[in-house]
Tab-separated table of C-alpha atoms in Angstrom:
chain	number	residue	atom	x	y	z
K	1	UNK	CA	19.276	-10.325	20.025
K	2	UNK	CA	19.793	-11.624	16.129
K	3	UNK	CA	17.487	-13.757	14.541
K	4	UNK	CA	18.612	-17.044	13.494
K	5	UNK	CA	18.130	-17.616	9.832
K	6	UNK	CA	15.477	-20.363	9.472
K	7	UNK	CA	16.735	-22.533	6.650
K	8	UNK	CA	13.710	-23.600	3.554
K	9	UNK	CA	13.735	-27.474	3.351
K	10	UNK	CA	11.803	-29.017	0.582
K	11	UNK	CA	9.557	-32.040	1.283
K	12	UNK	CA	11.002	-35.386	0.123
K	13	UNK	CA	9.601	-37.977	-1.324
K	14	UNK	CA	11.652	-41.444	-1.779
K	15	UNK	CA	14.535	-38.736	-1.185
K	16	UNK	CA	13.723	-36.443	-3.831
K	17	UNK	CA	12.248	-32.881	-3.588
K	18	UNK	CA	8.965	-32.033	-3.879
K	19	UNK	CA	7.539	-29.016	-4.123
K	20	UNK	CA	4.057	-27.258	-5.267
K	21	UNK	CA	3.575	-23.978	-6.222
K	22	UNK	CA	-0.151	-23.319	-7.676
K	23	UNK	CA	-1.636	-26.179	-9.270
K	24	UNK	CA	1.717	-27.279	-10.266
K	25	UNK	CA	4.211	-30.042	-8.919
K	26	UNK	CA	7.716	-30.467	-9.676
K	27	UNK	CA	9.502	-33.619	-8.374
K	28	UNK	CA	12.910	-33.717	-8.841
K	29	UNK	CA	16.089	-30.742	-9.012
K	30	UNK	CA	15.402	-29.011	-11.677
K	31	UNK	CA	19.026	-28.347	-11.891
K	32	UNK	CA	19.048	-32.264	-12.888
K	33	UNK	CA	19.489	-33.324	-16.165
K	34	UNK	CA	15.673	-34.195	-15.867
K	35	UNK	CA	13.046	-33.469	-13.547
K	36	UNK	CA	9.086	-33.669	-13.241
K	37	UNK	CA	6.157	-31.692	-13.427
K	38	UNK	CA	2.673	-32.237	-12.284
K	39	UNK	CA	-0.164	-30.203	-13.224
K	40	UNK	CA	-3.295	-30.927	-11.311
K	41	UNK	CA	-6.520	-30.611	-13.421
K	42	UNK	CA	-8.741	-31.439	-10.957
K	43	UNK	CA	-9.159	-31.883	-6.865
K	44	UNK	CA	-11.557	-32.992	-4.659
K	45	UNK	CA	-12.307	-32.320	-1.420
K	46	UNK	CA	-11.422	-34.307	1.566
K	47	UNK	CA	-13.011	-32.976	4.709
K	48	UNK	CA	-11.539	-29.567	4.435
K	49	UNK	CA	-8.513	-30.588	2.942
K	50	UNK	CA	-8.325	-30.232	-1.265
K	51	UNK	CA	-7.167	-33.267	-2.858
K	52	UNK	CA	-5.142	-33.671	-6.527
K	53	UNK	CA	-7.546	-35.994	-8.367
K	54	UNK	CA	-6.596	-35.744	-11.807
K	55	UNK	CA	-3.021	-34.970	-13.259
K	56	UNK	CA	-1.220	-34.083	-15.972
K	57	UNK	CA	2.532	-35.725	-15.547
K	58	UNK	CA	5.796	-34.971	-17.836
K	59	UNK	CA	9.656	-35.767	-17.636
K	60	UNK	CA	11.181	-32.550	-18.669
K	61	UNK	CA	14.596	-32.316	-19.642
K	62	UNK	CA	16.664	-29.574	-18.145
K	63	UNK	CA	18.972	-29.271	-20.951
K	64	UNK	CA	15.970	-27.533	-23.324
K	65	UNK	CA	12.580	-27.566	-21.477
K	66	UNK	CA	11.602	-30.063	-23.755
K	67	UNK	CA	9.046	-32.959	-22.462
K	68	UNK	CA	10.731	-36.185	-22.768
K	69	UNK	CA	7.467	-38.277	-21.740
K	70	UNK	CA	3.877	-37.370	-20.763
K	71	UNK	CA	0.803	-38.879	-19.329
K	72	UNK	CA	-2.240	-38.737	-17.159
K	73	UNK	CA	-3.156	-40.234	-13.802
K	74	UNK	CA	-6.175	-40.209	-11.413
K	75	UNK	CA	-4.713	-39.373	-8.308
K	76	UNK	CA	-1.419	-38.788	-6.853
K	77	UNK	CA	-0.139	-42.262	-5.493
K	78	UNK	CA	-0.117	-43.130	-9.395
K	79	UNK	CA	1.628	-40.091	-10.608
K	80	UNK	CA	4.205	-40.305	-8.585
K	81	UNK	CA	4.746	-44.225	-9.024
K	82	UNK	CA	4.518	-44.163	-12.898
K	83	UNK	CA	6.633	-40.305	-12.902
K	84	UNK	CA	9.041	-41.440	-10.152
K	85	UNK	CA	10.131	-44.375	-12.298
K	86	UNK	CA	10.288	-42.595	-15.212
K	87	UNK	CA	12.657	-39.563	-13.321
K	88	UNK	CA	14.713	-42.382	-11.440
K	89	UNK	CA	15.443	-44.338	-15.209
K	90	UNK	CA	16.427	-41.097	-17.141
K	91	UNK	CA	18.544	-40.137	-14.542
K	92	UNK	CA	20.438	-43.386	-14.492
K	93	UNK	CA	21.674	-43.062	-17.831
């Protein structure tokens, strides 16, 4: 009997892809004209669950790996408001 091929589905967020490798985030394609990447500098533990407490956000454009904004947010709700807006209005143009 074959194996069916599982296929790898991102998380979304707001309909975007998220994904996390290491201490890094990147939300958006980075096949996009721009995308966004998350470093987190410091967690916290929540029971046994670790946390992203403090991050370092930037729009990156795709065209030369350049970052196009930058800035730093306490926890993850607020990254992803202040980088999702940012990703959502550079992509509009």
């Amino acid at each position: 009997m074959a194996k069916k091929k599982e296929e790898a589905t991102a998380l979304l967020y707001k309909g975007i892809p998220l994904v996390k490798r290491g201490n890094v985030i990147i939300y958006g394609d980075v096949n996009d004209k721009y995308y966004l990447r998350m470093s987190i500098l410091k967690t916290k533990m929540l029971g046994e669950v670790e946390i992203p407490q403090y991050l370092y956000i930037e729009l990156i454009s795709s065209k030369d790996d350049k970052t196009v904004k930058k800035a730093e947010r306490e926890d993850m709700y607020e990254a992803l408001d202040i980088g999702g807006f940012w990703l959502q209005e550079a992509l509009e143009e």
